[in-house]
PDB file of C-alpha atoms in Angstrom:
ATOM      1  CA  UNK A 229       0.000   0.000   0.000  1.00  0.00           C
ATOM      2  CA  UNK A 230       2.814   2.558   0.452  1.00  0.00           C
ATOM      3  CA  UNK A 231       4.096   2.220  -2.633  1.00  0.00           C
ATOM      4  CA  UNK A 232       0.959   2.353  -4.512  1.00  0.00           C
ATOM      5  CA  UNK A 233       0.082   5.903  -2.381  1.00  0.00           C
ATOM      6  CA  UNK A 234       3.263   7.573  -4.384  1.00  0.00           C
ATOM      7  CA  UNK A 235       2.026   6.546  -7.651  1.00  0.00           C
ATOM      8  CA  UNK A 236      -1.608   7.187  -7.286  1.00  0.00           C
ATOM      9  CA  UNK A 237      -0.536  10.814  -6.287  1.00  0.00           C
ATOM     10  CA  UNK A 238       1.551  11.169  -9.180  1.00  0.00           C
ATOM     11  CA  UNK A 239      -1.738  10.263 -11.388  1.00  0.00           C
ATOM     12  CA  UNK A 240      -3.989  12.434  -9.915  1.00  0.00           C
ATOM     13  CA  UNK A 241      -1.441  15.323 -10.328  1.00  0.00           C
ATOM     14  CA  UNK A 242      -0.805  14.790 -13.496  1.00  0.00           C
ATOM     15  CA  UNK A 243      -4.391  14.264 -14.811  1.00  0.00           C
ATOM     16  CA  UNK A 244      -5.269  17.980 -12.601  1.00  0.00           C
ATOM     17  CA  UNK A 245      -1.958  19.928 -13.964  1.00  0.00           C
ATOM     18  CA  UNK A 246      -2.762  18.367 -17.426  1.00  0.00           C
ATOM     19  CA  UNK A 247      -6.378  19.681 -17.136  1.00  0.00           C
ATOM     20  CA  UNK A 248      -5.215  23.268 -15.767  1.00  0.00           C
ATOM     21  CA  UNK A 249      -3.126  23.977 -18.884  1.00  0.00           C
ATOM     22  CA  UNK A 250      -5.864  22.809 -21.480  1.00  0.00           C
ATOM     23  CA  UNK A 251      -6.138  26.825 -22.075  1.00  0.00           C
ATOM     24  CA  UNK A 252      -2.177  27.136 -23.034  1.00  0.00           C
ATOM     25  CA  UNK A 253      -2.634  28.208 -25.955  1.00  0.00           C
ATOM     26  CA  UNK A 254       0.118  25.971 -27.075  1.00  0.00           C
ATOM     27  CA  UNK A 255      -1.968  22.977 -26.249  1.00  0.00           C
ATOM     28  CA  UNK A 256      -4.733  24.893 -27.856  1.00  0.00           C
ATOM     29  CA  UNK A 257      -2.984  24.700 -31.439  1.00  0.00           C
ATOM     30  CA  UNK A 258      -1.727  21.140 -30.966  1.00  0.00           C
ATOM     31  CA  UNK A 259      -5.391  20.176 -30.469  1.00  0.00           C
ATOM     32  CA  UNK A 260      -6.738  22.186 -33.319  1.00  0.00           C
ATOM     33  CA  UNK A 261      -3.938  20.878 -35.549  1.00  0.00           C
ATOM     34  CA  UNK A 262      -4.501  16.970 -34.569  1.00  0.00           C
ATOM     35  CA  UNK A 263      -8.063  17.626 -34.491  1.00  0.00           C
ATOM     36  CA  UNK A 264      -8.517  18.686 -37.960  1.00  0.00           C
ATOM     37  CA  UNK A 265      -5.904  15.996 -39.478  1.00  0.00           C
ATOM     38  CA  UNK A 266      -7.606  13.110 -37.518  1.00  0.00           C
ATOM     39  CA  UNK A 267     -11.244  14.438 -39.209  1.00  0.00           C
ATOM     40  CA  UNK A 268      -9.784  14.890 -42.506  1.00  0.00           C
ATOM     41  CA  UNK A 269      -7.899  10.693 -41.732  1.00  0.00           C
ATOM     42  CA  UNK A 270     -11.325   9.921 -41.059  1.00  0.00           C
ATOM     43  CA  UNK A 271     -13.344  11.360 -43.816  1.00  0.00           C
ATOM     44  CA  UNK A 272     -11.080  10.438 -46.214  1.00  0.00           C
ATOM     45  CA  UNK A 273     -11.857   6.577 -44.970  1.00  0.00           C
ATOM     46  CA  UNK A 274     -15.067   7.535 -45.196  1.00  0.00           C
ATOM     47  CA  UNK A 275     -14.944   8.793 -48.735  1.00  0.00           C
ATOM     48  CA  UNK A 276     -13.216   5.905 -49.616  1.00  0.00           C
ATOM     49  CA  UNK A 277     -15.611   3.312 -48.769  1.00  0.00           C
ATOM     50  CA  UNK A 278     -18.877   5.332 -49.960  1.00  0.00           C
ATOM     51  CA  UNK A 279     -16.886   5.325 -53.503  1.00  0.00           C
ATOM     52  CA  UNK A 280     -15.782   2.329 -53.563  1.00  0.00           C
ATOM     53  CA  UNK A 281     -18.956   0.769 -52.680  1.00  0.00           C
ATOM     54  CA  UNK A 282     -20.925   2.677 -55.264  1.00  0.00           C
ATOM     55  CA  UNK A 283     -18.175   1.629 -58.000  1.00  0.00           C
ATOM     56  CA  UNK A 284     -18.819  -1.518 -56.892  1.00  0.00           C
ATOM     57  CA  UNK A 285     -22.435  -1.538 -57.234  1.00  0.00           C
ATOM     58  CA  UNK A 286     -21.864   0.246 -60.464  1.00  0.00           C
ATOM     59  CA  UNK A 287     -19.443  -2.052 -61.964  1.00  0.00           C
ATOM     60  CA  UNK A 288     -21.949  -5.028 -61.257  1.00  0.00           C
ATOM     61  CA  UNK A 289     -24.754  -3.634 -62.764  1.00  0.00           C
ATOM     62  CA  UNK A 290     -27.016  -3.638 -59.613  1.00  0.00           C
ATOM     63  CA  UNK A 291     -30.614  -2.343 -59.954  1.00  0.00           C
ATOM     64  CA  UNK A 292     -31.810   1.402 -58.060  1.00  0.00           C
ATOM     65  CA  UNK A 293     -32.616  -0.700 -54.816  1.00  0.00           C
ATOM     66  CA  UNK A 294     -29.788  -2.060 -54.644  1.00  0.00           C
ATOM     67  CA  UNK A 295     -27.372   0.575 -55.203  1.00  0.00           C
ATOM     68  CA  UNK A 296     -29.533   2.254 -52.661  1.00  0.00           C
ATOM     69  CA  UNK A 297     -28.696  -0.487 -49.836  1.00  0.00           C
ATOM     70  CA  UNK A 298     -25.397  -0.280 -50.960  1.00  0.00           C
ATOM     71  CA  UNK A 299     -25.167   3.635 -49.892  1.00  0.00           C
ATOM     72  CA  UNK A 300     -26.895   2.767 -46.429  1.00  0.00           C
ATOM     73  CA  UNK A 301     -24.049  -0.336 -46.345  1.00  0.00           C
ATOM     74  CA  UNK A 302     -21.489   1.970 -46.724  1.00  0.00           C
ATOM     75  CA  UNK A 303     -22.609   5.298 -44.288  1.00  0.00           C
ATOM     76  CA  UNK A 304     -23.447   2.391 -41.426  1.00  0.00           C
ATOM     77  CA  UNK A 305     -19.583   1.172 -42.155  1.00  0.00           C
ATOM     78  CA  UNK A 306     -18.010   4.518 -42.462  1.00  0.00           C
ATOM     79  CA  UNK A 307     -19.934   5.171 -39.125  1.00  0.00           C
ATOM     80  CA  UNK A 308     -18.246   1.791 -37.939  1.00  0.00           C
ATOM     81  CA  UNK A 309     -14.801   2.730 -39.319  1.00  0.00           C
ATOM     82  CA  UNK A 310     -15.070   5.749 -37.530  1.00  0.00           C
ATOM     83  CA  UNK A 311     -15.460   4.236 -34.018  1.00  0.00           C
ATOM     84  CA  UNK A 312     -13.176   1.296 -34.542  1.00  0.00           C
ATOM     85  CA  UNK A 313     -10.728   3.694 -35.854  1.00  0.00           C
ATOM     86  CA  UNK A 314     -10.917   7.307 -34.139  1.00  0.00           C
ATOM     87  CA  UNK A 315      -8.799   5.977 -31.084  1.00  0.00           C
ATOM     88  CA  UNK A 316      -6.122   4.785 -32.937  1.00  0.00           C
ATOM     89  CA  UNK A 317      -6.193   7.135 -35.811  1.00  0.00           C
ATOM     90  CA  UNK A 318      -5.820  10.036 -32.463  1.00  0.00           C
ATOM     91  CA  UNK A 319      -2.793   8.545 -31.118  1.00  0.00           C
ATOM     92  CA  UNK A 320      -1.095   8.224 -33.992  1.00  0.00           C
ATOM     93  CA  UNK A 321      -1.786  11.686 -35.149  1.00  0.00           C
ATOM     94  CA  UNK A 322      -0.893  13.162 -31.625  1.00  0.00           C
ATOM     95  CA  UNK A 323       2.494  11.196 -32.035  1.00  0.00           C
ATOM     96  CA  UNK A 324       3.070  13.687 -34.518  1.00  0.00           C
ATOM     97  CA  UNK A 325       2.558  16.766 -32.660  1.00  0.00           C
ATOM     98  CA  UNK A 326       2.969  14.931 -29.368  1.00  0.00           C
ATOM     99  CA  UNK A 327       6.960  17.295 -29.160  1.00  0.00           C
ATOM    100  CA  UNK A 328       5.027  20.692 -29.163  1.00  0.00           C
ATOM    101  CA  UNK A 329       2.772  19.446 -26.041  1.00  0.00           C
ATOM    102  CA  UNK A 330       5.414  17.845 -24.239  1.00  0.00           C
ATOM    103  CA  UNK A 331       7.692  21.117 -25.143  1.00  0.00           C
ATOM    104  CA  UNK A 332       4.405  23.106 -23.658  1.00  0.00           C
ATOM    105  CA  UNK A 333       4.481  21.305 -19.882  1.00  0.00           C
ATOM    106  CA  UNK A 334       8.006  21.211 -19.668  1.00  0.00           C
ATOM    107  CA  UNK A 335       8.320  24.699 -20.207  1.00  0.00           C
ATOM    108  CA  UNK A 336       5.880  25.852 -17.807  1.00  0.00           C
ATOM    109  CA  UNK A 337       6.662  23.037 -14.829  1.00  0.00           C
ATOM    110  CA  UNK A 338      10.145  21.384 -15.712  1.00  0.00           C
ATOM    111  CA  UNK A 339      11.983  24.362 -17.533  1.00  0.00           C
ATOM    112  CA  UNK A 340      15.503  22.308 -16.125  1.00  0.00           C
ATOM    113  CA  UNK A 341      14.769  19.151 -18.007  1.00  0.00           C
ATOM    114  CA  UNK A 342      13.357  21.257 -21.290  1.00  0.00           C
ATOM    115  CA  UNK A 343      16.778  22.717 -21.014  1.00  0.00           C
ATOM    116  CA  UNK A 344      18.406  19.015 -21.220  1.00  0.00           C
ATOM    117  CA  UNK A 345      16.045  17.396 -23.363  1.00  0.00           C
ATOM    118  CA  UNK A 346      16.384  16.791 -27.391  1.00  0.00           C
ATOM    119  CA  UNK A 347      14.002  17.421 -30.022  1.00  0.00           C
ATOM    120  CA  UNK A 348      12.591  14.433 -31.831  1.00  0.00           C
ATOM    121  CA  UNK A 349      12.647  14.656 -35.922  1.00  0.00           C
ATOM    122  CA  UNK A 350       9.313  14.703 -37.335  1.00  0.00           C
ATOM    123  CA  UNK A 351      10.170  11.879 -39.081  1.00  0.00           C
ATOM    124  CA  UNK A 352      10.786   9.867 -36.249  1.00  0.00           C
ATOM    125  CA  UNK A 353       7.370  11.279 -34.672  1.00  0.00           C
ATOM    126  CA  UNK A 354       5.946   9.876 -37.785  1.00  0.00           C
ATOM    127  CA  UNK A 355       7.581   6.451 -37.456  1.00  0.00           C
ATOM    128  CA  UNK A 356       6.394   6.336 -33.757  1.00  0.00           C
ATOM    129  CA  UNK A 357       2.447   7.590 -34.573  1.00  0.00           C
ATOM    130  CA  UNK A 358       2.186   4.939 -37.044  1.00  0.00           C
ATOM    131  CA  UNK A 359       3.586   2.195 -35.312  1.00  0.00           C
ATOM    132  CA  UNK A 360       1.233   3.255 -32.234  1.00  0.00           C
ATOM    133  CA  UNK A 361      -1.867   2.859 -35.036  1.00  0.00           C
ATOM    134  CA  UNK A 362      -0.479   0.361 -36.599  1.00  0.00           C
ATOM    135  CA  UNK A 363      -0.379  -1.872 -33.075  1.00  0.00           C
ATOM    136  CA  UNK A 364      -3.789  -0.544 -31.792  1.00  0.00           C
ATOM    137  CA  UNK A 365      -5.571  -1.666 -35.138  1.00  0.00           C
ATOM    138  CA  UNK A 366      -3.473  -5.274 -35.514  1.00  0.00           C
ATOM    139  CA  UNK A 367      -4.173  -5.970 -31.689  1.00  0.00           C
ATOM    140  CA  UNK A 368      -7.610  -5.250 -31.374  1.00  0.00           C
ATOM    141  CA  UNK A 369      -8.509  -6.656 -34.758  1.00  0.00           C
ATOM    142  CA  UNK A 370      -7.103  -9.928 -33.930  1.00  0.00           C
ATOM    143  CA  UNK A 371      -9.007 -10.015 -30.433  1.00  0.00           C
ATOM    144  CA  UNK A 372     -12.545  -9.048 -32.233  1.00  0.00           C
ATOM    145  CA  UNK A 373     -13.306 -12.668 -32.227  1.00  0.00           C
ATOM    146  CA  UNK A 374     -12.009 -12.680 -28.457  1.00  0.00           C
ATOM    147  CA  UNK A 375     -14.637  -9.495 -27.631  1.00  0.00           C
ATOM    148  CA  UNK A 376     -17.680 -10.940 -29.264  1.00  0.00           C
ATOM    149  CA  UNK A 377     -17.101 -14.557 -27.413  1.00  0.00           C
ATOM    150  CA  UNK A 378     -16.689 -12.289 -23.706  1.00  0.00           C
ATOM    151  CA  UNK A 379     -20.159 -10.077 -24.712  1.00  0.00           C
ATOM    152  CA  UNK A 380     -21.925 -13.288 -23.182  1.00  0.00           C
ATOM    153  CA  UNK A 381     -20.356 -12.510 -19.960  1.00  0.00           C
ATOM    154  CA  UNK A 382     -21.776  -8.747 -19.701  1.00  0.00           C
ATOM    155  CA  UNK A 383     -18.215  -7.418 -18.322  1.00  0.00           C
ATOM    156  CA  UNK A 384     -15.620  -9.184 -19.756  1.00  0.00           C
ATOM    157  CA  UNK A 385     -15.631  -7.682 -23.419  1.00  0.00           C
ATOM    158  CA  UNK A 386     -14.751  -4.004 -21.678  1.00  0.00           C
ATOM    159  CA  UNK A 387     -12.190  -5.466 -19.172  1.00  0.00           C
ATOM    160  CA  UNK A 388     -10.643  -6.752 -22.191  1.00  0.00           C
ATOM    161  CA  UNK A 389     -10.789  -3.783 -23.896  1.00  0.00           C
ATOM    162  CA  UNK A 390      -9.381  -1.678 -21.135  1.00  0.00           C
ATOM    163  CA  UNK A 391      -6.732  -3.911 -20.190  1.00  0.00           C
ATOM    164  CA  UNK A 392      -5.296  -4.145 -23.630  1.00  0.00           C
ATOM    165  CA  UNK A 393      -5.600  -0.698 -24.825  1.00  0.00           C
ATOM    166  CA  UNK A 394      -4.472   0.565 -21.425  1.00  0.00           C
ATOM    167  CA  UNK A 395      -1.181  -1.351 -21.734  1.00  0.00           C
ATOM    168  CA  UNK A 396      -0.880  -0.148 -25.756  1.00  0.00           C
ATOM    169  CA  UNK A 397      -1.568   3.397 -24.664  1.00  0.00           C
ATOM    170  CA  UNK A 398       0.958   3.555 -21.828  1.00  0.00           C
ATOM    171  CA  UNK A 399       3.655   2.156 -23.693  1.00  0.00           C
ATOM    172  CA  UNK A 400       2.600   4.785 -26.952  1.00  0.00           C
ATOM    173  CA  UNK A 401       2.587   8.420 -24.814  1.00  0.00           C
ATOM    174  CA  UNK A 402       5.221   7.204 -22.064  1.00  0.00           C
ATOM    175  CA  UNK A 403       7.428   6.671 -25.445  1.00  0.00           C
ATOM    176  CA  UNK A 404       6.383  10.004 -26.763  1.00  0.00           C
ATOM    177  CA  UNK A 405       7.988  11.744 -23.361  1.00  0.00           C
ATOM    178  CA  UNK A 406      11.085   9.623 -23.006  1.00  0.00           C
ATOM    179  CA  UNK A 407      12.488   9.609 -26.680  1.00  0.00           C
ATOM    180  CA  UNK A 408      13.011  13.556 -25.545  1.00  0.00           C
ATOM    181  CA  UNK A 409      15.130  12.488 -22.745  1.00  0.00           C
ATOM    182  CA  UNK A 410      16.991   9.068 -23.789  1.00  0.00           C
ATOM    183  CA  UNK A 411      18.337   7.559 -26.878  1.00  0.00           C
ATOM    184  CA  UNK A 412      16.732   4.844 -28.539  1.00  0.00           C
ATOM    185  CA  UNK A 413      18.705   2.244 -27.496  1.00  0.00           C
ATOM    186  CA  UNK A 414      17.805   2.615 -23.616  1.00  0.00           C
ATOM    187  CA  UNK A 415      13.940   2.937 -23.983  1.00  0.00           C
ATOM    188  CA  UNK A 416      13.358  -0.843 -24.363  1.00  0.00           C
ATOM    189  CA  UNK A 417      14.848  -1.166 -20.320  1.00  0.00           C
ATOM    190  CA  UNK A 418      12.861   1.706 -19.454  1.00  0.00           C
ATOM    191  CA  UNK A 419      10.200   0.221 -20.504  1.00  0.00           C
ATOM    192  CA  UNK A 420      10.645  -2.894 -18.320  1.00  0.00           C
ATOM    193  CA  UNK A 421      11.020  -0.545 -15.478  1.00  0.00           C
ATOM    194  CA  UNK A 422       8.470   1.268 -15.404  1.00  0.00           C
ATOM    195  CA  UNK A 423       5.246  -0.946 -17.040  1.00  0.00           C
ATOM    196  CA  UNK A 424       3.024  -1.322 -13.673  1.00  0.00           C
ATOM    197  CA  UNK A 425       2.479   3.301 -13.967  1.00  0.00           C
ATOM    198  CA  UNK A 426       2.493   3.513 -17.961  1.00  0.00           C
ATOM    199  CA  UNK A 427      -0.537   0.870 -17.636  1.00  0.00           C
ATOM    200  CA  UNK A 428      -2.216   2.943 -15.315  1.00  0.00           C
ATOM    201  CA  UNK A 429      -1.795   6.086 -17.156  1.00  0.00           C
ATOM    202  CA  UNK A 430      -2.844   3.961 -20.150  1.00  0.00           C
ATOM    203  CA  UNK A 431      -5.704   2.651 -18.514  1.00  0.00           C
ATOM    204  CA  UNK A 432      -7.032   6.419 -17.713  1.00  0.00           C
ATOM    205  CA  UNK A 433      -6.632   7.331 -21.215  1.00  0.00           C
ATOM    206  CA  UNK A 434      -8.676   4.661 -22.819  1.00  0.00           C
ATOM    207  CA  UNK A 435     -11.424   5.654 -20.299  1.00  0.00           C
ATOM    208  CA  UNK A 436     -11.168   9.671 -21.412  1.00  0.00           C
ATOM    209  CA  UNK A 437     -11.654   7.817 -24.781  1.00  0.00           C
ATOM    210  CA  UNK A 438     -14.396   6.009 -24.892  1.00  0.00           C
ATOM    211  CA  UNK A 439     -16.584   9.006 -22.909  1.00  0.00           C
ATOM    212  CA  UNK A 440     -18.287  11.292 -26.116  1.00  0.00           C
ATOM    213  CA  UNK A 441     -16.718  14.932 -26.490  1.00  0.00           C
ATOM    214  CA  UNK A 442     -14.386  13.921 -23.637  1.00  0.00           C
ATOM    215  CA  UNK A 443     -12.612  11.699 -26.359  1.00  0.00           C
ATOM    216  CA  UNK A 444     -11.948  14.459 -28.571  1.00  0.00           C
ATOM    217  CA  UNK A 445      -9.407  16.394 -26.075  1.00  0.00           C
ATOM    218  CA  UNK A 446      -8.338  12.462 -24.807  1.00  0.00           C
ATOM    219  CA  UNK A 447      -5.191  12.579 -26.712  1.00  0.00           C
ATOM    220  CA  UNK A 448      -3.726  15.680 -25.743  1.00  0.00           C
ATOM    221  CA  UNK A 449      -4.669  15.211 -22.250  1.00  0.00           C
ATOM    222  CA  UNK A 450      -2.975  11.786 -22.382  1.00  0.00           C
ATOM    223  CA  UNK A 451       0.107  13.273 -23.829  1.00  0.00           C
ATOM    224  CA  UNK A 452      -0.049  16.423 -21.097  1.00  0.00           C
ATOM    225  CA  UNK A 453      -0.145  13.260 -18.649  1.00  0.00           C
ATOM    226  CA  UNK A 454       2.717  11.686 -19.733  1.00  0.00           C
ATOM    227  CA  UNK A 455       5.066  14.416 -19.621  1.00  0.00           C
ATOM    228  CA  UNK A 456       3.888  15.205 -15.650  1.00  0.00           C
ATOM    229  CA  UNK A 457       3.913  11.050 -15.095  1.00  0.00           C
ATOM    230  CA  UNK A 458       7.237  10.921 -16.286  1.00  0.00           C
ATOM    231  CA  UNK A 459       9.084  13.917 -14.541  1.00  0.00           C
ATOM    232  CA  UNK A 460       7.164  13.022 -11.188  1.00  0.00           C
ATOM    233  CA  UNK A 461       9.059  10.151 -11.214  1.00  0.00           C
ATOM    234  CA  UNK A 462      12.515  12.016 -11.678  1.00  0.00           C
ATOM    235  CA  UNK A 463      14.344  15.099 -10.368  1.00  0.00           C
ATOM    236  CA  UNK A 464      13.186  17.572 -13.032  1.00  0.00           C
TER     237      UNK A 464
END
């Protein structure tokens, strides 16, 4: 229990500090810019599949009715893609801008370690955002089958859920923090160090994400999280 007291302060700090400097207006353009390039992600999906299933319908020679139920097919799956794909579609694209956020809270509360840390390329951002989406979409995809087999049980398909996209979330944004402040090579024993308090950051992320409006500013919050989560734990 005294351990745990440490680390549960550390959250709740982190998730208030994060919440205080939503009105930076730092954070403010980070959230405007990931905003706007996870909508355009997402309606360019959807674009894709109400084309595609009209050229399909098209190219077969369907009648009216059914190029109608085709159009209804494809709105109910872009509204399908959309919620299957807005979590990991967010992370990746606040991998991207995660620097500017984590730039933003270290100015303001850890000005010593802004002064030692080192920028990440955008490339490398990249390389990290997609990998993030890339292992959100592989992971849960492969435990669908899992999720629909634990719906019987009333609770399990959500403890599922949370436990696995807590632990893909708290690896993601701790990695988005410590890449300022460690080379490459070392993150893979950080991360063996420190996997019991990325989960639970993880774990409060993936709740902020699956509340409506509340998911929208998830990301940024998560990232704003991280950086406090991860100084707490050092001498900043």
């Amino acid at each position: 229990m005294g351990t745990a007291r440490p680390h549960q302060a550390r959250m709740i700090r982190a998730f208030f500090l994060s919440v205080g400097q939503l009105g930076d207006k730092r954070i403010i353009r980070v959230f405007l810019k990931s905003f706007a390039l996870t909508c355009l992600i997402l309606a360019a999906i959807g674009a894709g599949l109400w084309f595609g299933a009209q050229s399909l319908v098209a190219w077969a020679g369907a009648s009216a009715g059914v190029a109608g139920l085709a159009g209804v097919a494809a709105a109910l799956g872009i509204l399908l893609a959309g919620w299957l794909l807005f979590r990991a579609i967010a992370i990746a694209v606040i991998g991207i801008f995660a620097d500017d956020v984590v730039l933003a809270v270290e100015d303001k509360y850890y000005p010593t370690a802004l002064a030692q840390a080192t920028d990440v390329p955008l490339g490398r951002s990249i390389v990290m955002g997609l990998r993030a989406a890339g292992r959100a979409i592989l992971v849960n995809v492969a435990l669908s089958p899992v999720y629909l087999l634990l719906i019987v049980t009333g609770i399990g398909t959500p403890i599922l859920f949370f436990v696995v996209n807590g632990w893909l979330l708290g690896r993601d944004l701790g990695d988005m923090v410590a890449a300022r402040h460690m080379p490459e090579s070392e993150l893979k024993a950080w991360r063996g160090t420190t996997q019991v308090s990325r989960f639970a950051i993880g774990l409060i992320v993936t709740g902020l994400l699956v509340v409506p409006i509340v998911a929208i500013i998830a990301p940024v919050l998560g990232a704003a999280m991280a950086t406090h989560w991860f100084h707490g734990g050092r001498k900043a």
